[in-house]
Amino acid sequence: MLQFRKVEKFYGAHLALTVPDLDLANGMYWIQGENGSGKTTFLKMLAGLHPFKGEIFLGPKNLGVSELGNEDNLGLGKEALRLRESNSEERSSEKPLSILKDRNEFLKKVNYAEAEPLYPPFLTAKDLVELYGATKKADIDAAKQQLEELHILDAYEQTVGTYSSGMVKKLSLVLAFMGNPDWILLDEPLITIDVAAVELVCKWINDWHAKKGISFLISSHQSFAGGLQFTGKLSVSDKTLHVEP
Amino acid sequence: MSKNPIARTLQKILVNHFYQMNAGFFAFLFFVLFGVVKGGQLIDYHYSLIIAFLESPIILVGVIFAWILYTLKCSNYIIKRILEPRQLFLSSLNHLSNKQLFAWMLFVQVQVFAPVWVYATIASAVAIHLHHWAQAGIMILANLVLIVTAARWYSSTIRHHGTTAFLGKWELLQSIQWSIGFVKPVFSFAIFHLFRERKQMLLLTKLFTLLFLYGFIQLYEPYKPDPRPILLCFLLIVGSHSSLILQIRAFEREFLPFLRNLPVKISVRFLQLLLTYALLFLPEYIYVWSAYPLHFTLLEYPKIVLMVLSLAAFLHSILLVYDMLSEDYLNSVFGMMAVLFFVLLYNPGILFFLLVLLVAYVFFHHHIYG
């Protein structure tokens, strides 16, 4: 579960985004909003890339029975509730991780792929995969397998500067799947990649959610055409994050 | 600023950006040219300098060589900037005729080359006044050739957008070169970036600092080992690296935000920063051994190493505090150098530099995540 408490993002004196106090149960969420509404800002705050006011927690909340039953407050579906309950049982003894106080533990559980990833052009995919492998305690062979499925393993030892934008995007998606995350944040995951890769990425998301219980927050202007079974939808408008009913 | 949209765009995207990103270099140049002598002696000092290269062909060749290096610095920077994916819109200038495009590129080059041609104009006026006609002609011709050549490079780059620009083949070589070998550790990223994107700046800085160190070691013979002069040398060496530190920070801001999503302790990130600067100053760390044991004792070497690391880390950390491009940073650099100049005269112990390192770490810790 993700818990947002008095989260606000300012750029200078300008308030860019407000997230109301919100408990987001495990699940698969589609974040929608106009260009510039703050979707990327929201994901970057959650991924530790942007500083913000307030606090974000990851992990179980000590919820009472009455609170667990009050799904209307959260705007969540049954699946979310079921997963939340399951999560709560599994981790009842665990303390929620604060992004501010337990940053490293938090980031081990939250992976992120940018909409337009930018890496130093002299790095190779190997450099990045090994770096993520070491820091996220991830299986490098599994990442290489995913690169192969996306048909970019041949370029594994080439510098990113020689990649097309689609190849860089594929690489960033594979990096976001590395390690043992609880949540994967994908900002516009389907842009610039080819049709076959879109299908494959959707399959990964569904499989990882169903089999590993990994939650997803996905921003996209594109329709998934029924490719993804979302738990719920979030929207960003008027500089505020809303949970769609 | 001009109301012409082309002039305004080129001014902002190329000229202003060039000066902003090289502010450290210019501040250092300004300090060397105008800060080392008293105000009242400034005109005499520069008049003597100009006379020196008017009357010595070898010095004049050296001066023109420095102008060529500066031209390479400008042109490499501007061409890289034009080739950046986000500046792709500059290819809209292709609707201009060759003459118009060249004229606009002259507009750019005349501005970024101003420090040279302004000084050269004054030197040429002095040369004409003293009837050194040949020297005046050579200087004027050299400036014209360098300005026109660079402007032609820029025009060619915009026309062909890197496909046949003179850096095109070099880029290909680099992509092969960097792809060979080992997995690059995080602390080496910034150094790779400098080697790849800021070659001239790196080369000039290293050339200057190593020549400076060489000159000092050769010319100064203390009666007994005293670390203060060599510490003052290294203070100037760190100061001369301030523009490289600015570049490293700019590189981090542009290309390394993704590292923030990685679960790495702040202390480890700080250690990586120290390793980056240890790598950057490795040539000076090695070369200074030629001054051993005349200038410093074995026990004083760690103090030199720590001083350089702590000052570099401090400069880097204040760039985290302020998102500064020029004035504030340079004020901080000169302020730090001025204060440390007097502190070093009292030969502070290693604890002082540990304290500077601690201050740098506190800044780093509080501001690394914005």
PDB file of N, CA, C and O in Angstrom, chain B residues 242-270:
ATOM      1  N   SER B 242      37.457  24.917 -11.350  1.00  0.00           N
ATOM      2  CA  SER B 242      36.078  25.252 -10.954  1.00  0.00           C
ATOM      3  C   SER B 242      35.107  25.116 -12.124  1.00  0.00           C
ATOM      4  O   SER B 242      33.959  24.703 -11.940  1.00  0.00           O
ATOM      5  N   SER B 243      35.562  25.465 -13.333  1.00  0.00           N
ATOM      6  CA  SER B 243      34.636  25.341 -14.463  1.00  0.00           C
ATOM      7  C   SER B 243      34.377  23.869 -14.798  1.00  0.00           C
ATOM      8  O   SER B 243      33.278  23.514 -15.235  1.00  0.00           O
ATOM      9  N   LEU B 244      35.378  23.011 -14.571  1.00  0.00           N
ATOM     10  CA  LEU B 244      35.148  21.575 -14.793  1.00  0.00           C
ATOM     11  C   LEU B 244      34.157  21.029 -13.763  1.00  0.00           C
ATOM     12  O   LEU B 244      33.308  20.190 -14.082  1.00  0.00           O
ATOM     13  N   ILE B 245      34.272  21.531 -12.539  1.00  0.00           N
ATOM     14  CA  ILE B 245      33.333  21.098 -11.487  1.00  0.00           C
ATOM     15  C   ILE B 245      31.914  21.525 -11.872  1.00  0.00           C
ATOM     16  O   ILE B 245      30.951  20.765 -11.703  1.00  0.00           O
ATOM     17  N   LEU B 246      31.817  22.732 -12.416  1.00  0.00           N
ATOM     18  CA  LEU B 246      30.510  23.226 -12.885  1.00  0.00           C
ATOM     19  C   LEU B 246      29.960  22.312 -13.987  1.00  0.00           C
ATOM     20  O   LEU B 246      28.769  21.996 -14.026  1.00  0.00           O
ATOM     21  N   GLN B 247      30.850  21.876 -14.860  1.00  0.00           N
ATOM     22  CA  GLN B 247      30.436  20.975 -15.948  1.00  0.00           C
ATOM     23  C   GLN B 247      29.975  19.623 -15.402  1.00  0.00           C
ATOM     24  O   GLN B 247      29.012  19.040 -15.896  1.00  0.00           O
ATOM     25  N   ILE B 248      30.684  19.129 -14.400  1.00  0.00           N
ATOM     26  CA  ILE B 248      30.317  17.834 -13.811  1.00  0.00           C
ATOM     27  C   ILE B 248      28.926  17.924 -13.190  1.00  0.00           C
ATOM     28  O   ILE B 248      28.087  17.035 -13.353  1.00  0.00           O
ATOM     29  N   ARG B 249      28.686  19.030 -12.515  1.00  0.00           N
ATOM     30  CA  ARG B 249      27.362  19.216 -11.885  1.00  0.00           C
ATOM     31  C   ARG B 249      26.270  19.340 -12.961  1.00  0.00           C
ATOM     32  O   ARG B 249      25.170  18.790 -12.797  1.00  0.00           O
ATOM     33  N   ALA B 250      26.572  20.062 -14.029  1.00  0.00           N
ATOM     34  CA  ALA B 250      25.587  20.203 -15.114  1.00  0.00           C
ATOM     35  C   ALA B 250      25.289  18.842 -15.741  1.00  0.00           C
ATOM     36  O   ALA B 250      24.142  18.527 -16.073  1.00  0.00           O
ATOM     37  N   PHE B 251      26.332  18.029 -15.866  1.00  0.00           N
ATOM     38  CA  PHE B 251      26.168  16.675 -16.404  1.00  0.00           C
ATOM     39  C   PHE B 251      25.265  15.843 -15.494  1.00  0.00           C
ATOM     40  O   PHE B 251      24.356  15.144 -15.951  1.00  0.00           O
ATOM     41  N   GLU B 252      25.509  15.931 -14.205  1.00  0.00           N
ATOM     42  CA  GLU B 252      24.665  15.200 -13.244  1.00  0.00           C
ATOM     43  C   GLU B 252      23.208  15.604 -13.375  1.00  0.00           C
ATOM     44  O   GLU B 252      22.310  14.765 -13.366  1.00  0.00           O
ATOM     45  N   ARG B 253      23.001  16.926 -13.477  1.00  0.00           N
ATOM     46  CA  ARG B 253      21.628  17.437 -13.534  1.00  0.00           C
ATOM     47  C   ARG B 253      20.913  16.967 -14.797  1.00  0.00           C
ATOM     48  O   ARG B 253      19.740  16.654 -14.768  1.00  0.00           O
ATOM     49  N   GLU B 254      21.649  16.899 -15.883  1.00  0.00           N
ATOM     50  CA  GLU B 254      21.009  16.553 -17.150  1.00  0.00           C
ATOM     51  C   GLU B 254      20.870  15.039 -17.357  1.00  0.00           C
ATOM     52  O   GLU B 254      19.824  14.571 -17.788  1.00  0.00           O
ATOM     53  N   PHE B 255      21.922  14.305 -17.042  1.00  0.00           N
ATOM     54  CA  PHE B 255      21.941  12.893 -17.434  1.00  0.00           C
ATOM     55  C   PHE B 255      21.774  11.886 -16.290  1.00  0.00           C
ATOM     56  O   PHE B 255      21.540  10.713 -16.567  1.00  0.00           O
ATOM     57  N   LEU B 256      21.953  12.325 -15.057  1.00  0.00           N
ATOM     58  CA  LEU B 256      21.964  11.323 -13.986  1.00  0.00           C
ATOM     59  C   LEU B 256      20.787  11.369 -13.009  1.00  0.00           C
ATOM     60  O   LEU B 256      20.884  10.778 -11.933  1.00  0.00           O
ATOM     61  N   PRO B 257      19.678  12.034 -13.342  1.00  0.00           N
ATOM     62  CA  PRO B 257      18.557  11.983 -12.388  1.00  0.00           C
ATOM     63  C   PRO B 257      18.105  10.556 -12.107  1.00  0.00           C
ATOM     64  O   PRO B 257      17.611  10.264 -11.013  1.00  0.00           O
ATOM     65  N   PHE B 258      18.281   9.656 -13.071  1.00  0.00           N
ATOM     66  CA  PHE B 258      17.812   8.276 -12.855  1.00  0.00           C
ATOM     67  C   PHE B 258      18.517   7.616 -11.675  1.00  0.00           C
ATOM     68  O   PHE B 258      17.982   6.696 -11.055  1.00  0.00           O
ATOM     69  N   LEU B 259      19.710   8.101 -11.328  1.00  0.00           N
ATOM     70  CA  LEU B 259      20.439   7.499 -10.202  1.00  0.00           C
ATOM     71  C   LEU B 259      19.703   7.700  -8.877  1.00  0.00           C
ATOM     72  O   LEU B 259      19.885   6.950  -7.932  1.00  0.00           O
ATOM     73  N   ARG B 260      18.861   8.744  -8.827  1.00  0.00           N
ATOM     74  CA  ARG B 260      18.137   9.019  -7.586  1.00  0.00           C
ATOM     75  C   ARG B 260      17.137   7.919  -7.255  1.00  0.00           C
ATOM     76  O   ARG B 260      16.712   7.790  -6.121  1.00  0.00           O
ATOM     77  N   ASN B 261      16.723   7.171  -8.263  1.00  0.00           N
ATOM     78  CA  ASN B 261      15.781   6.085  -8.019  1.00  0.00           C
ATOM     79  C   ASN B 261      16.478   4.820  -7.516  1.00  0.00           C
ATOM     80  O   ASN B 261      15.839   3.849  -7.153  1.00  0.00           O
ATOM     81  N   LEU B 262      17.799   4.873  -7.481  1.00  0.00           N
ATOM     82  CA  LEU B 262      18.533   3.686  -7.023  1.00  0.00           C
ATOM     83  C   LEU B 262      18.762   3.764  -5.516  1.00  0.00           C
ATOM     84  O   LEU B 262      19.098   4.830  -4.988  1.00  0.00           O
ATOM     85  N   PRO B 263      18.576   2.652  -4.835  1.00  0.00           N
ATOM     86  CA  PRO B 263      18.746   2.660  -3.381  1.00  0.00           C
ATOM     87  C   PRO B 263      20.220   2.665  -2.981  1.00  0.00           C
ATOM     88  O   PRO B 263      20.813   1.610  -2.736  1.00  0.00           O
ATOM     89  N   VAL B 264      20.793   3.831  -2.949  1.00  0.00           N
ATOM     90  CA  VAL B 264      22.204   3.973  -2.583  1.00  0.00           C
ATOM     91  C   VAL B 264      22.293   4.972  -1.432  1.00  0.00           C
ATOM     92  O   VAL B 264      21.683   6.050  -1.491  1.00  0.00           O
ATOM     93  N   LYS B 265      23.030   4.608  -0.396  1.00  0.00           N
ATOM     94  CA  LYS B 265      23.143   5.481   0.771  1.00  0.00           C
ATOM     95  C   LYS B 265      23.829   6.789   0.388  1.00  0.00           C
ATOM     96  O   LYS B 265      24.706   6.802  -0.491  1.00  0.00           O
ATOM     97  N   ILE B 266      23.470   7.842   1.101  1.00  0.00           N
ATOM     98  CA  ILE B 266      24.064   9.151   0.805  1.00  0.00           C
ATOM     99  C   ILE B 266      25.581   9.102   1.034  1.00  0.00           C
ATOM    100  O   ILE B 266      26.349   9.689   0.281  1.00  0.00           O
ATOM    101  N   SER B 267      25.993   8.380   2.079  1.00  0.00           N
ATOM    102  CA  SER B 267      27.434   8.307   2.351  1.00  0.00           C
ATOM    103  C   SER B 267      28.163   7.637   1.183  1.00  0.00           C
ATOM    104  O   SER B 267      29.281   8.029   0.825  1.00  0.00           O
ATOM    105  N   VAL B 268      27.517   6.646   0.581  1.00  0.00           N
ATOM    106  CA  VAL B 268      28.138   5.968  -0.573  1.00  0.00           C
ATOM    107  C   VAL B 268      28.171   6.919  -1.765  1.00  0.00           C
ATOM    108  O   VAL B 268      29.174   6.984  -2.499  1.00  0.00           O
ATOM    109  N   ARG B 269      27.099   7.687  -1.941  1.00  0.00           N
ATOM    110  CA  ARG B 269      27.079   8.671  -3.042  1.00  0.00           C
ATOM    111  C   ARG B 269      28.203   9.696  -2.843  1.00  0.00           C
ATOM    112  O   ARG B 269      28.847  10.126  -3.799  1.00  0.00           O
ATOM    113  N   PHE B 270      28.410  10.104  -1.593  1.00  0.00           N
ATOM    114  CA  PHE B 270      29.472  11.088  -1.312  1.00  0.00           C
ATOM    115  C   PHE B 270      30.842  10.468  -1.588  1.00  0.00           C
ATOM    116  O   PHE B 270      31.729  11.129  -2.146  1.00  0.00           O
TER     117      PHE B 270
END
